Short mmCIF file of C-alpha atoms and ligand atoms in Angstrom, two decimals:
data_model
loop_
_atom_site.label_atom_id
_atom_site.label_comp_id
_atom_site.label_asym_id
_atom_site.label_seq_id
_atom_site.Cartn_x
_atom_site.Cartn_y
_atom_site.Cartn_z
CA UNK A 1 -0.29 -0.43 -0.31
CA UNK A 2 2.82 2.32 1.50
CA UNK A 3 4.79 1.41 -1.81
CA UNK A 4 1.73 2.15 -4.53
CA UNK A 5 1.63 5.40 -2.60
CA UNK A 6 5.41 6.69 -3.44
CA UNK A 7 4.78 5.36 -7.01
CA UNK A 8 2.11 8.49 -7.51
CA UNK A 9 3.89 10.85 -5.86
CA UNK A 10 4.54 13.92 -8.29
CA UNK A 11 3.12 11.77 -11.40
CA UNK A 12 -0.31 10.61 -10.83
CA UNK A 13 -0.65 8.86 -14.28
CA UNK A 14 0.20 4.91 -14.09
CA UNK A 15 3.36 3.86 -15.54
CA UNK A 16 1.70 1.88 -18.27
CA UNK A 17 -1.83 2.39 -18.94
CA UNK A 18 -3.11 -0.43 -21.66
CA UNK A 19 -5.42 1.29 -24.20
CA UNK A 20 -6.43 -1.96 -26.97
CA UNK A 21 -5.46 -5.40 -27.11
CA UNK A 22 -1.77 -5.05 -27.99
CA UNK A 23 -1.38 -1.61 -27.62
CA UNK A 24 0.03 0.09 -24.31
CA UNK A 25 1.05 4.11 -23.12
CA UNK A 26 4.49 3.71 -21.05
CA UNK A 27 4.29 7.48 -19.39
CA UNK A 28 8.06 8.62 -18.76
CA UNK A 29 9.61 5.61 -20.48
CA UNK A 30 12.70 7.88 -22.65
CA UNK A 31 13.52 9.88 -19.42
CA UNK A 32 16.44 7.95 -18.69
CA UNK A 33 17.53 8.23 -22.44
CA UNK A 34 17.25 12.24 -22.75
CA UNK A 35 20.46 12.95 -21.89
CA UNK A 36 21.74 11.45 -24.76
CA UNK A 37 18.86 10.80 -26.94
CA UNK A 38 18.20 14.82 -27.80
CA UNK A 39 22.07 15.61 -28.71
CA UNK A 40 22.25 12.34 -31.31
CA UNK A 41 18.67 14.04 -32.77
CA UNK A 42 20.47 17.66 -33.15
CA UNK A 43 23.36 15.49 -35.10
CA UNK A 44 21.22 13.59 -37.10
CA UNK A 45 19.01 16.48 -38.38
CA UNK A 46 21.96 17.97 -39.39
CA UNK A 47 22.77 15.91 -41.46
CA UNK A 48 19.51 15.24 -43.19
CA UNK A 49 17.01 18.46 -41.90
CA UNK A 50 13.68 18.55 -41.61
CA UNK A 51 11.06 18.84 -44.80
CA UNK A 52 7.72 19.47 -45.27
CA UNK A 53 6.60 16.80 -47.58
CA UNK A 54 3.68 16.70 -50.20
CA UNK A 55 1.21 13.79 -49.91
CA UNK A 56 0.19 11.50 -52.92
CA UNK A 57 -3.19 14.31 -52.96
CA UNK A 58 -1.42 17.21 -53.19
CA UNK A 59 -1.14 19.00 -50.08
CA UNK A 60 1.75 19.83 -47.89
CA UNK A 61 2.32 18.26 -44.60
CA UNK A 62 2.58 20.53 -41.79
CA UNK A 63 4.38 18.76 -39.77
CA UNK A 64 8.03 18.57 -40.98
CA UNK A 65 10.24 15.56 -41.16
CA UNK A 66 13.50 12.97 -41.54
CA UNK A 67 14.05 9.79 -40.94
CA UNK A 68 17.22 8.32 -39.77
CA UNK A 69 18.07 4.20 -40.25
CA UNK A 70 18.63 2.23 -43.11
CA UNK A 71 15.01 3.05 -44.18
CA UNK A 72 13.12 6.35 -44.67
CA UNK A 73 9.96 7.21 -45.06
CA UNK A 74 8.64 9.75 -47.88
CA UNK A 75 5.71 11.02 -49.31
CA UNK A 76 5.62 12.65 -52.93
CA UNK A 77 3.08 12.96 -55.53
CA UNK A 78 3.85 9.67 -56.82
CA UNK A 79 2.97 7.96 -53.50
CA UNK A 80 4.40 6.64 -49.88
CA UNK A 81 8.13 4.49 -49.96
CA UNK A 82 10.83 3.12 -47.51
CA UNK A 83 13.85 5.02 -49.21
CA UNK A 84 16.93 4.03 -48.28
CA UNK A 85 17.69 7.28 -49.77
CA UNK A 86 17.32 10.66 -48.61
CA UNK A 87 16.11 12.42 -51.86
CA UNK A 88 16.82 15.15 -50.41
CA UNK A 89 20.56 15.43 -49.64
CA UNK A 90 20.62 11.90 -52.43
CA UNK A 91 22.91 10.13 -49.11
CA UNK A 92 21.52 7.49 -47.57
CA UNK A 93 19.51 8.34 -44.20
CA UNK A 94 21.93 8.74 -41.08
CA UNK A 95 22.34 5.19 -38.93
CA UNK A 96 19.96 4.27 -36.15
CA UNK A 97 22.24 5.62 -33.66
CA UNK A 98 22.21 2.97 -30.36
CA UNK A 99 20.97 5.09 -27.68
CA UNK A 100 17.71 5.42 -30.43
CA UNK A 101 17.25 1.74 -30.80
CA UNK A 102 17.65 0.44 -27.37
CA UNK A 103 15.50 2.84 -26.09
CA UNK A 104 12.68 1.28 -28.50
CA UNK A 105 13.80 -2.55 -28.88
CA UNK A 106 13.07 -1.88 -24.60
CA UNK A 107 10.14 0.24 -24.30
CA UNK A 108 8.42 -2.31 -27.48
CA UNK A 109 9.50 -5.42 -24.72
CA UNK A 110 7.12 -3.34 -21.87
CA UNK A 111 4.77 -2.94 -24.08
CA UNK A 112 5.05 -7.42 -24.91
CA UNK A 113 7.07 -6.79 -27.91
CA UNK A 114 10.35 -8.79 -27.65
CA UNK A 115 13.13 -8.56 -30.08
CA UNK A 116 12.21 -5.37 -31.98
CA UNK A 117 14.34 -4.46 -34.35
CA UNK A 118 13.44 -2.01 -36.69
CA UNK A 119 14.91 -1.00 -40.22
CA UNK A 120 13.42 3.03 -39.74
CA UNK A 121 12.50 6.25 -37.07
CA UNK A 122 10.79 8.47 -38.80
CA UNK A 123 11.64 11.47 -36.93
CA UNK A 124 8.07 14.59 -37.28
CA UNK A 125 8.46 17.58 -35.66
CA UNK A 126 5.87 19.80 -34.74
CA UNK A 127 5.19 23.49 -34.41
CA UNK A 128 2.05 24.99 -32.80
CA UNK A 129 -1.05 24.40 -34.81
CA UNK A 130 0.41 21.30 -36.99
CA UNK A 131 -1.29 17.81 -36.97
CA UNK A 132 -2.09 14.88 -38.19
CA UNK A 133 -5.58 13.28 -40.00
CA UNK A 134 -6.05 9.82 -39.02
CA UNK A 135 -4.33 7.06 -40.47
CA UNK A 136 -3.55 3.33 -41.09
CA UNK A 137 0.88 2.70 -40.39
CA UNK A 138 0.22 0.22 -43.77
CA UNK A 139 3.28 1.04 -45.89
CA UNK A 140 5.80 -1.46 -43.97
CA UNK A 141 5.59 -5.20 -45.24
CA UNK A 142 5.60 -6.78 -42.39
CA UNK A 143 2.85 -6.51 -39.35
CA UNK A 144 3.93 -8.58 -36.81
CA UNK A 145 6.52 -5.91 -35.09
CA UNK A 146 4.37 -2.98 -33.76
CA UNK A 147 5.09 0.19 -33.72
CA UNK A 148 6.79 2.46 -31.19
CA UNK A 149 6.47 6.35 -30.64
CA UNK A 150 8.16 8.67 -28.30
CA UNK A 151 7.51 12.09 -27.78
CA UNK A 152 9.49 14.77 -26.45
CA UNK A 153 8.78 18.58 -26.05
CA UNK A 154 5.16 19.19 -25.86
CA UNK A 155 2.84 17.53 -25.10
CA UNK A 156 -0.04 16.65 -27.22
CA UNK A 157 -2.75 15.35 -28.02
CA UNK A 158 -2.84 11.46 -29.85
CA UNK A 159 -5.77 10.50 -31.35
CA UNK A 160 -6.07 7.05 -30.73
CA UNK A 161 -9.08 4.99 -33.36
CA UNK A 162 -10.00 1.53 -34.48
CA UNK A 163 -10.24 -0.47 -37.12
CA UNK A 164 -12.11 1.43 -39.37
CA UNK A 165 -11.46 5.46 -39.69
CA UNK A 166 -15.17 6.26 -39.19
CA UNK A 167 -14.55 4.46 -35.53
CA UNK A 168 -14.09 7.27 -33.27
CA UNK A 169 -10.80 7.86 -31.67
CA UNK A 170 -10.02 7.96 -28.40
CA UNK A 171 -7.72 11.06 -27.02
CA UNK A 172 -4.83 10.13 -25.12
CA UNK A 173 -2.23 13.46 -23.83
CA UNK A 174 1.39 12.49 -24.82
CA UNK A 175 4.03 14.73 -22.74
CA UNK A 176 7.91 14.96 -23.71
CA UNK A 177 9.42 11.46 -22.76
CA UNK A 178 5.89 8.92 -22.92
CA UNK A 179 6.08 6.74 -25.36
CA UNK A 180 3.05 4.66 -27.30
CA UNK A 181 3.81 1.15 -28.44
CA UNK A 182 0.86 -0.73 -30.83
CA UNK A 183 1.04 -4.15 -32.66
CA UNK A 184 -0.81 -7.33 -32.72
CA UNK A 185 -4.28 -6.50 -33.19
CA UNK A 186 -4.18 -2.59 -33.27
CA UNK A 187 -1.24 -3.00 -35.19
CA UNK A 188 -3.69 -1.06 -37.96
CA UNK A 189 -5.44 0.92 -35.80
CA UNK A 190 -6.40 4.35 -37.44
CA UNK A 191 -4.37 7.13 -35.44
CA UNK A 192 -3.15 10.99 -35.10
CA UNK A 193 -2.26 14.10 -33.78
CA UNK A 194 -4.26 17.06 -32.70
CA UNK A 195 -3.51 20.05 -33.73
CA UNK A 196 -0.41 21.49 -31.71
CA UNK A 197 -0.90 23.87 -28.97
CA UNK A 198 1.22 26.80 -28.07
CA UNK A 199 3.73 26.42 -25.33
CA UNK A 200 7.16 27.03 -24.76
CA UNK A 201 9.07 23.34 -23.35
CA UNK A 202 12.03 23.84 -21.48
CA UNK A 203 14.23 21.70 -23.08
CA UNK A 204 13.19 21.71 -26.85
CA UNK A 205 11.05 24.88 -27.10
CA UNK A 206 8.40 25.53 -29.05
CA UNK A 207 7.98 21.95 -30.63
CA UNK A 208 7.21 18.52 -30.65
CA UNK A 209 9.65 15.88 -31.67
CA UNK A 210 8.11 12.78 -32.04
CA UNK A 211 9.92 8.96 -33.57
CA UNK A 212 8.09 6.20 -35.17
CA UNK A 213 10.32 3.56 -35.16
CA UNK A 214 8.60 0.68 -37.67
CA UNK A 215 10.44 -2.69 -38.85
CA UNK A 216 9.42 -2.72 -42.47
CA UNK A 217 10.32 -5.14 -44.05
C1 SIN B 1 2.36 9.06 -36.83
O1 SIN B 1 1.67 8.58 -36.69
O2 SIN B 1 3.32 9.03 -37.34
C2 SIN B 1 3.12 9.97 -35.75
C3 SIN B 1 2.25 9.92 -34.27
C4 SIN B 1 3.02 10.65 -33.35
O3 SIN B 1 3.90 12.11 -33.47
O4 SIN B 1 2.68 10.78 -32.31
FE1 FE2 B 2 1.56 7.07 -38.19
#
């Protein structure tokens, strides 16, 4: 009893919340990785700067993106794909740093998925007002592996629905260091991010950074 009281001091949120079968929110899971993680991200975005991709429908995405890993997710008027080469620099994406590999694998394991070895880490940058419409992550060949999604910087409202676009999504506030993992029967659930509210984060300033790890093939 006393131990339970201690665990909630300073943070009333449970450390692991199941939000669907195969899906969990791991509160603060990335915090112990932060000191290594943030400098690693700064190095990556120097090599592969953020850019606003164009959707196949011709829209410029409000979220700016880049990648690291052996494959990167890209969108252009011809469609969505994973590409080993950054189309903006014509070079391979920066490699996945060890700290990110460890964070992704240990979060996946905590969410119930052991042996997660992602090839791709999509890095999303949201400034106030930026949003991500409801979508499924379905450009991967391997749906057996989960999606691991790390939130950093300003808090966001994560929308998590079901297998149909029309399923009303539930709303979860994701804060700096929170990790969402979804796989198994929720691997193809629709999800998105509501327009980011303005604010100033102590470490990252006026933005939210999200890392989405995927096993592609
Ligand atoms: C995504 O679905 O790729 C990103 C989700 C998020 O930013 O939390
Ligand atoms: Fe997604």
